[in-house]
mmCIF file of C-alpha atoms and ligand atoms in Angstrom:
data_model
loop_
_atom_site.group_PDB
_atom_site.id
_atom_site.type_symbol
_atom_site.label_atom_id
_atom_site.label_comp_id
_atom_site.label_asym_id
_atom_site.label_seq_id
_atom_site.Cartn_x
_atom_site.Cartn_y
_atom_site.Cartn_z
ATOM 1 C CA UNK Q 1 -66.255 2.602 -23.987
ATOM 2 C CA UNK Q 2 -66.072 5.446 -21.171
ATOM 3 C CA UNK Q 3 -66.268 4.052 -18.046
ATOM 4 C CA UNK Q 4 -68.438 6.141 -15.672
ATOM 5 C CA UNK Q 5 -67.297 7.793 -12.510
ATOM 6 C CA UNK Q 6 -68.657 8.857 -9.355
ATOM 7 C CA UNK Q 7 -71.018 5.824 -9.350
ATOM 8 C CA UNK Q 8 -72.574 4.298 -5.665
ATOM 9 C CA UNK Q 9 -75.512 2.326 -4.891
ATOM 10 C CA UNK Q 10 -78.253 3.401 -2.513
ATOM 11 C CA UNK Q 11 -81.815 2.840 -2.068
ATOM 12 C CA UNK Q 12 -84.198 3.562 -5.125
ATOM 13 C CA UNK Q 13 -86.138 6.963 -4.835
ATOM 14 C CA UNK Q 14 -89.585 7.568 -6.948
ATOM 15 C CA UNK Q 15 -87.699 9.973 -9.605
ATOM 16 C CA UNK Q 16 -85.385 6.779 -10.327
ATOM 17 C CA UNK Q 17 -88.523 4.903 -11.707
ATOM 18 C CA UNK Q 18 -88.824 5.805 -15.265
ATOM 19 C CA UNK Q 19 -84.954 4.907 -15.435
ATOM 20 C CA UNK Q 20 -85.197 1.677 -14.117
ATOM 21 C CA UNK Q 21 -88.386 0.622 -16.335
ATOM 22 C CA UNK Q 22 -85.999 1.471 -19.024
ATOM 23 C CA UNK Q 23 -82.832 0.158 -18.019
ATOM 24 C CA UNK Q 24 -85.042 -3.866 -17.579
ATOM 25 C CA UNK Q 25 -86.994 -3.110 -20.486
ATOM 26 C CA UNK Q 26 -83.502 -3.006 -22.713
ATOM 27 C CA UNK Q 27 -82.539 -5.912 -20.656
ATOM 28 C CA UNK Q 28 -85.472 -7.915 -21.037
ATOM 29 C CA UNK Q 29 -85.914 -7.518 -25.151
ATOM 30 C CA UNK Q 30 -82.666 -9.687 -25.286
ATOM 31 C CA UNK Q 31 -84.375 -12.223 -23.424
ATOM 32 C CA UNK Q 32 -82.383 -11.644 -19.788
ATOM 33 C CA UNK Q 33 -84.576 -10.798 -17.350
ATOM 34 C CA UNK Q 34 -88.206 -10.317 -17.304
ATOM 35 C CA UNK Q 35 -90.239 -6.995 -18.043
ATOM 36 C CA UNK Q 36 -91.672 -5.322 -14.897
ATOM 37 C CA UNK Q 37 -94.506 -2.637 -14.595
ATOM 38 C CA UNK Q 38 -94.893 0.952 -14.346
ATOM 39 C CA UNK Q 39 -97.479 -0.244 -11.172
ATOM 40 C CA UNK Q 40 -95.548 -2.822 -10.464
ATOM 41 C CA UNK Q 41 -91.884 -0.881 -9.916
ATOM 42 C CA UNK Q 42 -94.207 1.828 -8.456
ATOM 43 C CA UNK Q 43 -95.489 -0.272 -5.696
ATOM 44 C CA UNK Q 44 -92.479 -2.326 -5.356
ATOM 45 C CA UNK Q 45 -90.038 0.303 -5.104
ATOM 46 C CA UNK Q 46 -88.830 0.086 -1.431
ATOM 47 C CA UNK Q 47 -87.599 -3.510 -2.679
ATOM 48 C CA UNK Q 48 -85.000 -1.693 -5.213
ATOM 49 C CA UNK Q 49 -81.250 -0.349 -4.720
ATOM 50 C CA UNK Q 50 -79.738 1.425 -7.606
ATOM 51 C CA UNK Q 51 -76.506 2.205 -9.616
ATOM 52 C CA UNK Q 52 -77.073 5.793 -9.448
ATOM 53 C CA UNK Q 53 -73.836 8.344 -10.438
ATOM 54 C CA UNK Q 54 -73.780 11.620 -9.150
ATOM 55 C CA UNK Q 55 -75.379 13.462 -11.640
ATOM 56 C CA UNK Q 56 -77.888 11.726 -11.674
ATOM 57 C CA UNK Q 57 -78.201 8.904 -14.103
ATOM 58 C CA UNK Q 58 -79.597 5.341 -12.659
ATOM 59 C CA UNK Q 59 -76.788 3.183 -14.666
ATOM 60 C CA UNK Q 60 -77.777 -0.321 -12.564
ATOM 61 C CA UNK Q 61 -80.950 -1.810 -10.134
ATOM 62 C CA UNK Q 62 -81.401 -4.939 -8.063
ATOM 63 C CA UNK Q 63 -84.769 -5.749 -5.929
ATOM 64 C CA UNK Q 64 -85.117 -8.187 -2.518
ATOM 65 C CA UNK Q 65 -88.298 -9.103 -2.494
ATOM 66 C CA UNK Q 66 -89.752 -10.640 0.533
ATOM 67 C CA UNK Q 67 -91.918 -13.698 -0.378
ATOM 68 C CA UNK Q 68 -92.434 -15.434 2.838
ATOM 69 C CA UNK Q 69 -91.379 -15.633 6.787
ATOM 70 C CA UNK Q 70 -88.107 -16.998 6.008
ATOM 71 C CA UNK Q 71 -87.690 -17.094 2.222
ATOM 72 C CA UNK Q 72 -86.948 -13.304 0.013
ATOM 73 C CA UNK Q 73 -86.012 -13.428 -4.203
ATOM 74 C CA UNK Q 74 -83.281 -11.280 -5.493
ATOM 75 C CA UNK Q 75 -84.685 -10.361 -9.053
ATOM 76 C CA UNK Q 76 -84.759 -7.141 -11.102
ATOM 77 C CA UNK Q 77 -81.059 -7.106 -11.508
ATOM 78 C CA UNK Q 78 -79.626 -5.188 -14.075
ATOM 79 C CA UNK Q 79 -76.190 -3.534 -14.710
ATOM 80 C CA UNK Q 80 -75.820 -0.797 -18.019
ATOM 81 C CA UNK Q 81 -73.205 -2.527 -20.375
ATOM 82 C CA UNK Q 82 -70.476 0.124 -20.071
ATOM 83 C CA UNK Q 83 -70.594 -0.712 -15.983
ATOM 84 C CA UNK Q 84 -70.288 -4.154 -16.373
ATOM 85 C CA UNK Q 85 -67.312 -6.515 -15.723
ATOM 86 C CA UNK Q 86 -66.348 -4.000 -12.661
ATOM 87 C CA UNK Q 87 -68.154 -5.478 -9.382
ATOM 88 C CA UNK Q 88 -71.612 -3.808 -9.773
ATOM 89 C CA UNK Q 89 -73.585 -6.728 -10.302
ATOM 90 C CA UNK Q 90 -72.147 -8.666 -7.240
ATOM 91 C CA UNK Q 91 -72.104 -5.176 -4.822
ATOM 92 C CA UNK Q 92 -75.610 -4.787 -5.994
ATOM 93 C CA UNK Q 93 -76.700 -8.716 -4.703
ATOM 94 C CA UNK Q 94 -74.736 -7.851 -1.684
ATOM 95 C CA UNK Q 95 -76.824 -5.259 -1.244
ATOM 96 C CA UNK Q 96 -79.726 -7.405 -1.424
ATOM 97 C CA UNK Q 97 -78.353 -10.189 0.853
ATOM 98 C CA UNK Q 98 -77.451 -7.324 3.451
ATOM 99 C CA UNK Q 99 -81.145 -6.033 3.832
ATOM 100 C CA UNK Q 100 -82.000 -9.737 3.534
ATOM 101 C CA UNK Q 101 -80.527 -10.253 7.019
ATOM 102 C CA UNK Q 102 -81.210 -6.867 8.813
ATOM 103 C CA UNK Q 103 -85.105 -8.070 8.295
ATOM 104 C CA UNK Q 104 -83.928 -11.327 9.695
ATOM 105 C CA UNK Q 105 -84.223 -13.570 6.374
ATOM 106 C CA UNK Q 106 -81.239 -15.585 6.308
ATOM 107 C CA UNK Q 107 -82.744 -17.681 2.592
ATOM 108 C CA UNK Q 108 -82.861 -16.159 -0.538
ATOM 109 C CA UNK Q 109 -83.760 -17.588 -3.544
ATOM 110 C CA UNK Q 110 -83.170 -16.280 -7.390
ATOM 111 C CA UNK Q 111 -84.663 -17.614 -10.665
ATOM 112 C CA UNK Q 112 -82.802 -16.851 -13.534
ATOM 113 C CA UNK Q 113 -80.379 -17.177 -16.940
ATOM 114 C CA UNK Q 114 -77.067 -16.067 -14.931
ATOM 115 C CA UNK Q 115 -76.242 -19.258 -13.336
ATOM 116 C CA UNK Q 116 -72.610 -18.625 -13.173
ATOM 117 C CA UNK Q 117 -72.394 -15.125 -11.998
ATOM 118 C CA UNK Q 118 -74.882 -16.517 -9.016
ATOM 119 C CA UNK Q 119 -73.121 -18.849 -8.378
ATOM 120 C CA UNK Q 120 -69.768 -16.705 -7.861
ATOM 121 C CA UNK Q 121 -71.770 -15.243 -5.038
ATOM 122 C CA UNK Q 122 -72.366 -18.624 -3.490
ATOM 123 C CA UNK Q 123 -75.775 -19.615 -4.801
ATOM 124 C CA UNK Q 124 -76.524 -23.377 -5.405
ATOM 125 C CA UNK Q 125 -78.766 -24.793 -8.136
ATOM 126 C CA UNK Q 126 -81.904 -26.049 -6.606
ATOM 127 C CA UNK Q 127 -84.759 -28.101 -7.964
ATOM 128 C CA UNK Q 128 -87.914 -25.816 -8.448
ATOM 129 C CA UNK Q 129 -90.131 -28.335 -6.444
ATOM 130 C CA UNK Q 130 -88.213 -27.016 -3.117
ATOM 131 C CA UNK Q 131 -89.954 -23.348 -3.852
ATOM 132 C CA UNK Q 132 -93.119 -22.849 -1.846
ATOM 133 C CA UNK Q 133 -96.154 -22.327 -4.080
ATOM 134 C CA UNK Q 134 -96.008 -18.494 -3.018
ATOM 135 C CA UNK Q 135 -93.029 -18.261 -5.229
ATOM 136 C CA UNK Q 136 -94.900 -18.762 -8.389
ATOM 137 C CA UNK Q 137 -97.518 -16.597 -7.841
ATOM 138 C CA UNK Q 138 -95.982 -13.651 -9.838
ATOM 139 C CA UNK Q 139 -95.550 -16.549 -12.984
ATOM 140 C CA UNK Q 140 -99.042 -16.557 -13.484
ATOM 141 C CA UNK Q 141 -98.666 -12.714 -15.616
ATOM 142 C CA UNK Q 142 -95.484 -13.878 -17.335
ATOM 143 C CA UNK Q 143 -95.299 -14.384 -20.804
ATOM 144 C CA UNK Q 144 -93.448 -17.859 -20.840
ATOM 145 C CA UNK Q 145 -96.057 -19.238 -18.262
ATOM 146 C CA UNK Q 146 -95.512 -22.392 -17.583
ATOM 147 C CA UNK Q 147 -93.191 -23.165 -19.832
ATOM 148 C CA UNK Q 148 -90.519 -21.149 -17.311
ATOM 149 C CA UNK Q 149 -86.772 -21.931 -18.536
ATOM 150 C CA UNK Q 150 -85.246 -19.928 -15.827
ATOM 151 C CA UNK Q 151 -82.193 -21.867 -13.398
ATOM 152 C CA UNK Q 152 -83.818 -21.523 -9.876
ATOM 153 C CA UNK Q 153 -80.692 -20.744 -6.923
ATOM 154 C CA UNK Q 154 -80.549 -19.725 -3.419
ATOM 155 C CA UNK Q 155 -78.154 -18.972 -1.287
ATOM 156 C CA UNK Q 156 -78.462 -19.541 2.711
ATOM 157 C CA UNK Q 157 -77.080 -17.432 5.021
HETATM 158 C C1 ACO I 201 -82.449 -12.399 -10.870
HETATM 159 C C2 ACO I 201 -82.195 -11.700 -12.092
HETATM 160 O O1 ACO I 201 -82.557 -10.563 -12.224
HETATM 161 S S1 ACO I 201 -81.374 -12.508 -13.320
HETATM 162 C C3 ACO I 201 -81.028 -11.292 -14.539
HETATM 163 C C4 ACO I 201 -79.623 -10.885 -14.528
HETATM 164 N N1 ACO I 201 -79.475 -9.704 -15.392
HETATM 165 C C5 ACO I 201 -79.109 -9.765 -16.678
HETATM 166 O O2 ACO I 201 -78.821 -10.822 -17.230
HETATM 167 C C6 ACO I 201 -79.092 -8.424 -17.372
HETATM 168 C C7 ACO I 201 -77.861 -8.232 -18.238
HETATM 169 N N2 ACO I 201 -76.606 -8.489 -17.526
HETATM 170 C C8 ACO I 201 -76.158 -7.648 -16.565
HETATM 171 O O3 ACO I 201 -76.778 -6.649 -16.229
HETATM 172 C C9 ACO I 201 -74.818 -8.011 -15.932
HETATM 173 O O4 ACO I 201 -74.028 -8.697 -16.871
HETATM 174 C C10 ACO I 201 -74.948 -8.869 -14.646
HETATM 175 C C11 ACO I 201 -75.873 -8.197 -13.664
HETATM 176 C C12 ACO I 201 -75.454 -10.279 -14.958
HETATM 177 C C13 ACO I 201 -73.546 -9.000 -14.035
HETATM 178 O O5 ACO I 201 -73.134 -7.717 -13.603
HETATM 179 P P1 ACO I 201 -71.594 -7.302 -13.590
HETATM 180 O O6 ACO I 201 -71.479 -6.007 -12.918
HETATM 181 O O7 ACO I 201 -71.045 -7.419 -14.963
HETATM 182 O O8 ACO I 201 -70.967 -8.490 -12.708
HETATM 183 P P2 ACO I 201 -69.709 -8.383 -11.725
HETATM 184 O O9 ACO I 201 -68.648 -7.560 -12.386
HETATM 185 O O10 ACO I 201 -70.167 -7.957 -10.389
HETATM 186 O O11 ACO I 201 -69.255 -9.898 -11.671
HETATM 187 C C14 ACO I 201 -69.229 -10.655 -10.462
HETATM 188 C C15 ACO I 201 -68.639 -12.005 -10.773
HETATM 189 O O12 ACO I 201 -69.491 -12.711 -11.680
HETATM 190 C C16 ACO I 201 -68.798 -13.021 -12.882
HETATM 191 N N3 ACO I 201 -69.751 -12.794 -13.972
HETATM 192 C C17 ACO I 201 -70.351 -11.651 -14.314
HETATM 193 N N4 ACO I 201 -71.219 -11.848 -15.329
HETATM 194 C C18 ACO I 201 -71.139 -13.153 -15.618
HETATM 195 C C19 ACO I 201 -71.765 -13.984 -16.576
HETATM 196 N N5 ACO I 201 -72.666 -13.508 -17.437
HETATM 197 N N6 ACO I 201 -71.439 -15.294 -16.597
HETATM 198 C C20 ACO I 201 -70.528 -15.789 -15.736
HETATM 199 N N7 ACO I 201 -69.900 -15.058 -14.798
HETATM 200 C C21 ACO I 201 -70.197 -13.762 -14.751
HETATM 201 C C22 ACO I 201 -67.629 -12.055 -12.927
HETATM 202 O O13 ACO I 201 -66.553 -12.564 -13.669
HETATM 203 C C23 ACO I 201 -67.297 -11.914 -11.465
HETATM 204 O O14 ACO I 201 -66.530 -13.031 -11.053
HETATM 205 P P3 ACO I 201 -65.389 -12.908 -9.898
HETATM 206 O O15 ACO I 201 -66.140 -12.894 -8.604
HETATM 207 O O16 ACO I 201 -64.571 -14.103 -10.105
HETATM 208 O O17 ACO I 201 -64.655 -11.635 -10.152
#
């Protein structure tokens, strides 16, 4: 497998959005992540950094979004298979945690199937009954509803 070069990460722009619908829709048929929007990546799209390599191709994404006046989620996190393995994943949560504290939100929480790569980057296992309410709100469209078997983390800065 060829190993890209000239790959960075930077802020998503609006011509990076067909890319990214793709890149979580391959990562949610096996069951990883859930399936996000068109409308919803559209309207969310200031919460996203990218992969992106210099000519062009989007090859990785990752989205903080803010929930509440001291709580954000890290969620939307995907890395293409031939990038994995090399840092990405963690530079791209960095990336996440970073903006986390320039808007002054020092706990982030994550819900997910990745335990162990969270927990590399020093997220703790917590019980879902410590979530405010606002958290589930977005639960309410997905498909596994209530029945979620995602590991809920967070990490506190
Ligand atoms: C909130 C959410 O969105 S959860 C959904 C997460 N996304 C997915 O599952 C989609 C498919 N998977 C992927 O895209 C990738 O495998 C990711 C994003 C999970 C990991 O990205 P990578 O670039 O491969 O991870 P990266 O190389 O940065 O690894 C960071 C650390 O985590 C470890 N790690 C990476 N993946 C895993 C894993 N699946 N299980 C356990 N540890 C892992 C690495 O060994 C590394 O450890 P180190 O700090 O000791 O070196």
């Amino acid at each position: 497998m060829t190993v890209p070069s000239g790959i960075y990460i930077r802020k998503a722009r609006i011509q990076d959005v067909r890319t990214i619908h793709a890149l979580l829709m391959d990562c949610s048929k096996q069951g990883l992540l859930l399936p996000r929007s068109y409308n919803q990546l559209y309207s969310h799209l200031r919460d996203f950094f990218v992969l992106a390599q210099d000519q062009g191709a989007i090859l990785g994404c990752c989205a903080l979004s803010i929930t509440w006046d001291d709580l954000a989620e890290v969620r939307s996190l995907a890395v293409a298979p031939e990038c994995r393995g090399q840092g990405w994943g963690r530079r791209l949560v960095e990336a996440c945690l970073s903006d986390a504290i320039t808007l002054g939100i020092f706990r982030i929480f994550t819900l997910t199937y990745q335990a162990h790569f969270f927990e590399r980057l020093g997220f703790q296992v917590v019980s879902k009954d410590n979530l405010p309410q606002k958290v589930w709100a977005d639960c309410l469209h997905c498909p596994k509803f209530p029945d979620c078997d995602e590991i809920a983390m967070s990490i506190e800065m």
